[in-house]
Short mmCIF file of C-alpha atoms in Angstrom, two decimals:
data_model
loop_
_atom_site.label_atom_id
_atom_site.label_comp_id
_atom_site.label_asym_id
_atom_site.label_seq_id
_atom_site.Cartn_x
_atom_site.Cartn_y
_atom_site.Cartn_z
CA MET A 250 43.34 35.71 -38.15
CA LYS A 251 39.85 36.76 -39.19
CA ASN A 252 36.76 36.27 -37.04
CA HIS A 253 33.94 34.73 -39.09
CA ILE A 254 30.61 36.23 -38.10
CA ILE A 255 27.64 33.91 -38.71
CA PRO A 256 24.39 35.75 -39.42
CA ILE A 257 21.74 35.47 -36.71
CA GLY A 258 19.22 33.76 -39.03
CA ILE A 259 21.71 31.02 -39.92
CA ARG A 260 22.66 30.51 -36.26
CA LYS A 261 18.95 30.12 -35.36
CA SER A 262 18.43 27.68 -38.21
CA LYS A 263 21.39 25.56 -37.08
CA THR A 264 20.16 25.60 -33.49
CA LEU A 265 16.67 24.51 -34.52
CA TYR A 266 18.16 21.78 -36.72
CA LEU A 267 20.23 20.41 -33.82
CA VAL A 268 17.23 20.49 -31.44
CA PHE A 269 14.99 18.75 -34.00
CA THR A 270 17.65 16.10 -34.69
CA SER A 271 18.12 15.45 -30.97
CA LEU A 272 14.36 15.06 -30.44
CA LEU A 273 14.12 12.72 -33.42
CA LEU A 274 16.92 10.54 -32.09
CA CYS A 275 15.35 10.48 -28.61
CA SER A 276 11.99 9.57 -30.14
CA CYS A 277 13.49 6.73 -32.16
CA ASN A 278 15.35 5.51 -29.08
CA SER A 279 12.14 5.59 -26.98
CA GLU A 280 10.23 3.64 -29.63
CA HIS A 281 13.07 1.13 -29.75
CA ILE A 282 12.95 0.70 -25.93
CA ILE A 283 9.15 0.38 -25.85
CA ASP A 284 9.29 -2.16 -28.67
CA LYS A 285 11.48 -4.37 -26.48
CA LEU A 286 9.17 -4.30 -23.41
CA THR A 287 5.74 -5.64 -22.44
CA MET A 288 3.80 -2.72 -20.96
CA VAL A 289 1.36 -3.68 -18.20
CA LEU A 290 -1.25 -0.92 -17.87
CA THR A 291 -4.01 -2.50 -15.75
CA ALA A 292 -3.65 -5.29 -13.17
CA SER A 293 -5.80 -7.08 -10.60
CA TYR A 294 -5.52 -9.05 -7.36
CA ASP A 295 -8.03 -11.68 -6.26
CA LEU A 296 -8.21 -14.85 -4.17
CA ASN A 297 -8.66 -18.30 -5.72
CA ASP A 298 -8.40 -21.45 -3.56
CA ASN A 299 -6.25 -19.62 -0.99
CA LYS A 300 -3.88 -18.46 -3.73
CA ILE A 301 -3.49 -14.99 -5.17
CA GLU A 302 -4.79 -14.64 -8.71
CA ASN A 303 -3.35 -11.85 -10.84
CA ASN A 304 -4.69 -10.65 -14.18
CA VAL A 305 -3.11 -8.00 -16.40
CA LEU A 306 -4.05 -6.00 -19.48
CA ILE A 307 -1.10 -5.29 -21.74
CA GLY A 308 -1.23 -2.59 -24.40
CA GLU A 309 0.35 -3.51 -27.72
CA TYR A 310 0.44 -0.42 -29.92
CA THR A 311 0.19 -1.35 -33.59
CA GLU A 312 -0.92 1.79 -35.46
CA GLN A 313 -1.60 5.37 -34.49
CA ASP A 314 -4.61 5.55 -32.11
CA LYS A 315 -5.02 1.77 -32.26
CA THR A 316 -4.14 -0.68 -29.50
CA ASN A 317 -4.33 -4.44 -29.24
CA ILE A 318 -5.02 -5.64 -25.71
CA ILE A 319 -3.34 -8.79 -24.46
CA PHE A 320 -4.88 -10.49 -21.41
CA ARG A 321 -2.69 -12.64 -19.15
CA LYS A 322 -3.47 -14.53 -15.93
CA THR A 323 -1.29 -16.13 -13.27
CA THR A 324 -1.47 -17.38 -9.67
CA SER A 325 1.05 -17.19 -6.84
CA ASN A 326 1.39 -17.75 -3.11
CA ASN A 327 2.14 -14.11 -2.25
CA ASN A 328 1.90 -10.53 -3.53
CA TYR A 329 5.53 -10.32 -4.65
CA GLU A 330 5.79 -12.85 -7.51
CA ILE A 331 3.41 -11.41 -10.10
CA ILE A 332 6.14 -10.09 -12.44
CA THR A 333 8.22 -13.28 -12.20
CA HIS A 334 5.23 -15.48 -13.06
CA LEU A 335 4.01 -13.23 -15.87
CA ASN A 336 7.46 -13.12 -17.47
CA THR A 337 7.24 -16.89 -18.01
CA GLN A 338 4.31 -16.21 -20.41
CA MET A 339 5.90 -13.40 -22.43
CA ASN A 340 8.56 -13.10 -25.13
CA LYS A 341 9.55 -9.61 -23.93
CA PRO A 342 10.26 -8.55 -20.33
CA ILE A 343 7.41 -7.11 -18.27
CA ALA A 344 7.49 -3.35 -17.55
CA TYR A 345 5.00 -1.81 -15.15
CA GLY A 346 6.14 1.82 -14.90
CA GLN A 347 3.16 2.91 -17.03
CA MET A 348 0.61 0.95 -14.95
CA ARG A 349 -2.28 3.24 -14.00
CA MET A 350 -4.98 0.89 -12.64
CA ILE A 351 -5.20 -1.92 -10.06
CA LEU A 352 -8.46 -3.74 -9.40
CA PHE A 353 -9.07 -5.79 -6.23
CA GLY A 354 -11.55 -8.63 -5.96
CA GLN A 355 -13.90 -8.18 -3.00
CA ALA A 356 -12.60 -11.29 -1.22
CA PHE A 357 -9.03 -10.00 -1.53
CA ALA A 358 -10.04 -6.51 -0.36
CA ARG A 359 -11.84 -7.90 2.69
CA LYS A 360 -8.74 -9.85 3.67
CA GLY A 361 -6.58 -6.73 3.38
CA ILE A 362 -4.75 -4.66 0.73
CA GLY A 363 -2.01 -3.34 3.03
CA ASP A 364 0.77 -5.44 1.47
CA VAL A 365 -0.07 -4.14 -2.01
CA ILE A 366 -0.17 -0.51 -0.85
CA ASN A 367 3.19 -1.05 0.84
CA ILE A 368 4.69 -2.47 -2.39
CA LEU A 369 3.29 0.36 -4.51
CA SER A 370 4.37 3.12 -2.11
CA ARG A 371 8.00 1.93 -2.08
CA ASP A 372 8.38 1.52 -5.85
CA ALA A 373 9.69 4.68 -7.50
CA GLU A 374 8.50 3.45 -10.92
CA ILE A 375 4.84 3.51 -9.87
CA SER A 376 2.93 6.74 -10.56
CA SER A 377 1.20 8.45 -7.65
CA HIS A 378 -1.74 8.97 -10.02
CA LEU A 379 -2.40 5.23 -10.23
CA GLN A 380 -6.03 4.36 -9.47
CA LEU A 381 -7.27 1.58 -7.17
CA ALA A 382 -10.74 0.02 -7.26
CA VAL A 383 -12.71 -2.90 -5.81
CA SER A 384 -14.90 -5.22 -7.86
CA SER A 385 -17.98 -6.98 -6.51
CA ASP A 386 -17.70 -9.31 -9.52
CA LYS A 387 -14.60 -11.28 -10.49
CA PRO A 388 -11.85 -8.85 -11.58
CA GLU A 389 -11.11 -11.15 -14.51
CA ASP A 390 -14.67 -10.69 -15.83
CA ILE A 391 -14.49 -6.92 -15.36
CA MET A 392 -11.19 -6.69 -17.21
CA ARG A 393 -12.26 -9.00 -20.05
CA ALA A 394 -15.39 -6.87 -20.54
CA THR A 395 -13.18 -3.86 -21.40
CA ILE A 396 -11.06 -5.62 -24.05
CA GLU A 397 -13.45 -4.71 -26.88
CA THR A 398 -12.80 -1.00 -26.15
CA HIS A 399 -9.18 -1.44 -27.30
CA ASP A 400 -8.20 0.73 -24.33
CA PRO A 401 -6.15 -1.02 -21.62
CA LEU A 402 -6.75 2.04 -19.37
CA TYR A 403 -10.52 2.08 -19.82
CA LEU A 404 -11.25 1.47 -16.10
CA MET A 405 -8.88 4.25 -15.05
CA ARG A 406 -10.54 6.68 -17.48
CA MET A 407 -13.98 5.72 -16.10
CA ILE A 408 -12.87 6.70 -12.60
CA GLU A 409 -11.32 9.97 -13.74
CA GLN A 410 -14.38 10.90 -15.82
CA ASN A 411 -16.67 10.26 -12.86
CA TYR A 412 -14.76 12.39 -10.38
CA ILE A 413 -14.49 15.22 -12.92
CA ASN A 414 -18.14 15.14 -14.00
CA GLU A 415 -20.13 13.07 -11.51
CA ASN A 416 -20.34 11.92 -7.87
CA LEU A 417 -16.98 10.26 -7.18
CA PRO A 418 -14.52 12.10 -4.90
CA ASN A 419 -11.11 12.82 -6.42
CA VAL A 420 -8.75 10.08 -5.22
CA ASN A 421 -5.58 8.26 -6.36
CA LEU A 422 -2.63 6.25 -5.00
CA HIS A 423 -1.14 9.35 -3.37
CA THR A 424 -4.37 9.83 -1.38
CA HIS A 425 -4.53 6.16 -0.38
CA VAL A 426 -0.91 6.06 0.82
CA PHE A 427 -1.38 9.30 2.77
CA ASN A 428 -4.53 7.98 4.48
CA TYR A 429 -3.16 4.47 5.09
CA TYR A 430 0.08 5.52 6.77
CA GLY A 431 -1.29 8.68 8.39
CA GLN A 432 -3.59 9.06 11.37
CA GLY A 433 -7.17 10.21 11.44
CA GLN A 434 -8.61 9.17 8.06
CA ASP A 435 -9.55 5.83 6.47
CA ILE A 436 -9.18 4.63 2.88
CA TYR A 437 -12.08 4.86 0.41
CA ILE A 438 -11.89 3.29 -3.05
CA PRO A 439 -14.29 3.30 -6.08
CA THR A 440 -16.17 0.07 -6.87
CA PHE A 441 -17.04 -1.62 -10.17
CA LYS A 442 -19.63 -4.18 -11.14
CA LEU A 443 -20.96 -5.90 -14.26
CA THR A 444 -24.43 -4.95 -15.49
CA PRO A 445 -26.89 -7.63 -16.73
CA ASN A 446 -25.74 -6.94 -20.32
CA GLU A 447 -22.10 -7.58 -19.32
CA SER A 448 -20.93 -3.96 -19.48
CA VAL A 449 -18.90 -2.35 -16.69
CA GLU A 450 -20.19 0.39 -14.42
CA ILE A 451 -19.05 2.25 -11.31
CA ASP A 452 -21.53 1.47 -8.56
CA GLY A 453 -20.14 3.26 -5.50
CA ILE A 454 -17.28 3.45 -3.01
CA ALA A 455 -15.72 0.79 -0.78
CA LEU A 456 -15.02 1.94 2.78
CA PHE A 457 -11.99 0.52 4.57
CA LYS A 458 -11.05 0.08 8.20
CA LYS A 459 -7.26 0.09 8.17
CA ASP A 460 -6.59 -2.08 5.10
CA LYS A 461 -9.82 -4.12 5.03
CA ASP A 462 -12.96 -3.50 2.95
CA VAL A 463 -15.88 -3.32 5.42
CA HIS A 464 -18.77 -1.66 3.55
CA HIS A 465 -19.84 -0.29 0.15
CA LEU A 466 -21.63 3.02 -0.35
CA SER A 467 -24.05 3.25 -3.28
CA ILE A 468 -23.35 5.65 -6.14
CA ASP A 469 -26.18 7.88 -4.85
CA GLU A 470 -24.48 8.14 -1.42
CA CYS A 471 -21.15 9.11 -2.98
CA ILE A 472 -22.22 12.71 -3.59
CA TRP A 473 -22.71 13.28 0.16
CA LEU A 474 -19.22 11.96 0.89
CA LYS A 475 -17.79 14.09 -1.93
CA LEU A 476 -19.37 17.25 -0.48
CA LEU A 477 -17.71 16.53 2.90
CA LEU A 478 -14.31 15.65 1.43
CA GLN A 479 -13.68 18.48 -1.01
CA ASN A 480 -14.89 21.66 -2.61
CA ALA A 481 -16.86 19.96 -5.37
CA LYS A 482 -17.35 21.28 -8.89
CA SER A 483 -19.57 18.47 -10.12
CA GLY A 484 -22.10 15.88 -9.02
CA THR A 485 -25.84 15.35 -9.13
CA PHE A 486 -28.63 14.32 -6.78
CA ALA A 487 -32.36 13.84 -7.15
CA MET A 488 -35.10 14.81 -4.70
CA THR A 489 -38.67 13.49 -4.74
CA LYS A 490 -41.32 15.64 -3.09
CA GLU A 491 -44.33 14.32 -1.18
CA HIS A 492 -46.60 14.07 -4.24
CA ASN A 493 -43.93 12.31 -6.35
CA GLU A 494 -42.76 15.48 -8.06
CA ASN A 495 -39.10 15.08 -8.98
CA ILE A 496 -36.18 17.45 -9.30
CA LEU A 497 -32.63 16.74 -10.48
CA ILE A 498 -29.90 19.04 -9.16
CA HIS A 499 -26.37 19.56 -10.53
CA ILE A 500 -23.60 20.80 -8.20
CA ASP A 501 -21.84 23.74 -9.86
CA SER A 502 -19.57 24.46 -6.90
CA SER A 503 -19.42 23.90 -3.17
CA LYS A 504 -17.41 25.14 -0.21
CA ASN A 505 -17.07 23.21 3.00
CA LYS A 506 -15.78 24.78 6.23
CA MET A 507 -15.49 22.77 9.46
CA LYS A 508 -14.95 24.11 12.96
CA LEU A 509 -13.98 22.19 16.09
CA ILE A 510 -16.34 23.27 18.88
CA GLN A 511 -14.86 20.96 21.51
CA SER A 512 -12.95 17.67 21.69
CA ASN A 513 -13.55 16.81 25.36
CA PRO A 514 -15.54 15.59 27.20
CA GLN A 515 -17.67 15.25 24.06
CA LEU A 516 -16.53 15.64 20.46
CA ILE A 517 -18.49 18.37 18.65
CA ILE A 518 -17.71 19.50 15.08
CA GLN A 519 -19.65 22.18 13.26
CA ASP A 520 -19.71 22.29 9.47
CA ARG A 521 -20.99 24.97 7.12
CA LEU A 522 -21.62 23.79 3.58
CA LYS A 523 -22.36 26.30 0.80
CA ILE A 524 -23.57 24.96 -2.54
CA ASN A 525 -24.14 26.69 -5.86
CA ALA A 526 -26.35 24.46 -8.00
CA SER A 527 -28.44 24.31 -11.17
CA ILE A 528 -31.74 22.58 -11.90
CA LYS A 529 -31.12 19.90 -14.54
CA ASN A 530 -34.69 18.63 -14.64
CA ILE A 531 -37.88 19.40 -12.75
CA SER A 532 -41.50 18.22 -12.75
CA GLU A 533 -43.95 20.71 -14.22
CA GLU A 534 -45.94 20.54 -10.99
CA ILE A 535 -43.16 22.24 -9.02
CA PRO A 536 -43.65 26.04 -9.29
CA ILE A 537 -40.47 28.15 -9.42
CA ARG A 538 -41.48 31.23 -11.44
CA LYS A 539 -41.76 33.51 -8.43
CA LYS A 540 -38.84 34.38 -6.15
CA GLN A 541 -40.74 33.21 -3.07
CA GLN A 542 -41.32 29.81 -4.69
CA LEU A 543 -37.64 29.52 -5.54
CA ASP A 544 -36.65 30.47 -1.97
CA GLU A 545 -38.95 27.76 -0.62
CA LEU A 546 -37.45 25.20 -2.98
CA GLU A 547 -33.93 26.14 -1.86
CA LYS A 548 -34.99 25.60 1.78
CA GLU A 549 -36.41 22.17 0.92
CA LEU A 550 -33.19 21.22 -0.86
CA GLU A 551 -31.10 22.43 2.08
CA GLU A 552 -33.07 20.22 4.46
CA TYR A 553 -32.81 17.28 2.04
CA VAL A 554 -29.01 17.60 1.72
CA ARG A 555 -28.58 18.08 5.47
CA ASN A 556 -30.67 14.99 6.28
CA ASN A 557 -28.76 12.82 3.80
CA ILE A 558 -25.33 13.93 4.98
CA GLU A 559 -26.31 13.43 8.63
CA LYS A 560 -27.63 9.97 7.73
CA LEU A 561 -24.29 9.19 6.08
CA THR A 562 -22.20 10.39 9.04
CA LYS A 563 -24.27 8.26 11.43
CA LYS A 564 -23.69 5.25 9.18
CA LEU A 565 -19.94 5.92 9.20
CA GLN A 566 -20.00 6.11 13.01
CA SER A 567 -21.88 2.81 13.29
CA LEU A 568 -19.34 1.18 10.94
CA LYS A 569 -16.47 2.74 12.94
CA VAL A 570 -14.86 4.13 9.78
CA ASP A 571 -13.72 7.69 9.08
CA PRO A 572 -13.25 8.34 5.33
CA VAL A 573 -14.13 12.03 5.86
CA GLY A 574 -11.07 12.58 8.07
CA PHE A 575 -12.80 13.95 11.16
CA GLY A 576 -9.86 12.52 13.12
CA ARG A 577 -7.24 14.30 11.03
CA PHE A 578 -9.22 17.54 11.23
CA THR A 579 -9.44 17.34 15.04
CA ARG A 580 -5.77 16.36 15.35
CA SER A 581 -4.75 19.55 13.52
CA ARG A 582 -6.60 21.64 16.11
CA ASP A 583 -6.04 19.73 19.36
CA ARG A 584 -2.49 19.31 20.68
CA LYS A 585 -3.62 16.61 23.09
CA TRP A 586 -5.24 14.54 20.33
CA ASN A 587 -4.96 10.78 20.81
CA GLU A 588 -6.14 8.43 18.04
CA ASN A 589 -7.55 5.69 20.30
CA GLU A 590 -9.35 8.16 22.56
CA PHE A 591 -10.72 10.12 19.60
CA TYR A 592 -12.30 7.06 17.96
CA ARG A 593 -13.84 5.95 21.24
CA GLN A 594 -15.63 9.29 21.25
CA TYR A 595 -16.30 9.16 17.50
CA ASP A 596 -18.17 5.88 17.84
CA LYS A 597 -20.37 6.96 20.76
CA GLN A 598 -20.09 10.66 21.66
CA PHE A 599 -19.67 12.50 18.38
CA THR A 600 -22.01 15.37 17.53
CA PHE A 601 -21.89 16.70 13.97
CA ASN A 602 -23.76 19.98 13.48
CA LEU A 603 -24.29 20.80 9.82
CA ASP A 604 -25.57 24.02 8.25
CA VAL A 605 -26.38 23.90 4.53
CA GLU A 606 -26.90 26.89 2.26
CA ILE A 607 -27.98 26.31 -1.35
CA LYS A 608 -28.16 28.92 -4.08
CA LEU A 609 -29.86 27.89 -7.35
CA ASN A 610 -28.30 29.50 -10.42
CA GLN A 611 -29.65 30.48 -13.85
CA ILE A 612 -33.29 30.71 -12.85
CA GLY A 613 -35.48 33.47 -14.26
CA THR A 614 -38.06 34.44 -11.62
CA GLU A 615 -40.66 37.10 -11.06
CA ASP A 616 -40.76 39.21 -7.92
#
């Protein structure tokens, strides 16, 4: 019996043909499955006459790069019936595995979002990259305002764009679940509102105590929280000098290093924050051509950043919330850490010593 030797080129061609055929069949099968399902991509929870109001945005893909958005609304008595009630309005079964955005009305968020976080954390179909947000306006109005974009994930993309390029800290469902079930750090969630011309904008961060919304930070305050939470690579802040000269600063990079000085009898944490930044805009009246002038400006900016971060930490203490995670930080360095005892000190006997060092980049100066 003869052994038939197949040339290498032919074997490669056959292999590539089989791989391509398999992928084509899988692709056709996936399209067939998607065609039989209703894909919920954005959803909301709100309160209406003591009932839970749910709204969803459904993406219906018609042509390449084009999406029709279907809006649906339902009410229920609890957080568990949304899919059942929505299915009564659809001709194809609801699928939520691709959902990437949930928006809470402020009334709902103030009552508590713990049940929803619990549902999301236990569902293996839900992505850990899902985004949560709070709306000071009705979630229905926020969601309807995005329909003309033909993007059912428009709100999610707004959040992602703003933590990549602007002042929002990087956060997602994984972060929220970790903070909610862990000890020593509270939840913080981006907020949306409608502008006077009915467009949507991010206007800050909602701070939570356990699962309840207790306060909103403005978008200008978000940069100070971001600098405490992570090594930032983006963000801007403006400083106005005493004669109304203005300067706009962009954060190129930052490094934050905390140190526990003592936990008892008084809690003392020291933080060293290093920032590399660029001048985005500056009044002509502010001189920076000479190195000494630039050094003086850096010192002014350091004091400005330090004062604003200290102002923020005092506000957090007065609200009795800890989105920064001072509790978690102390717990990792103190074997005798106790959550109740720590937050009694945090509210009344917490000293936060902050050193700020700012280096301005890309400035041509004379000696």
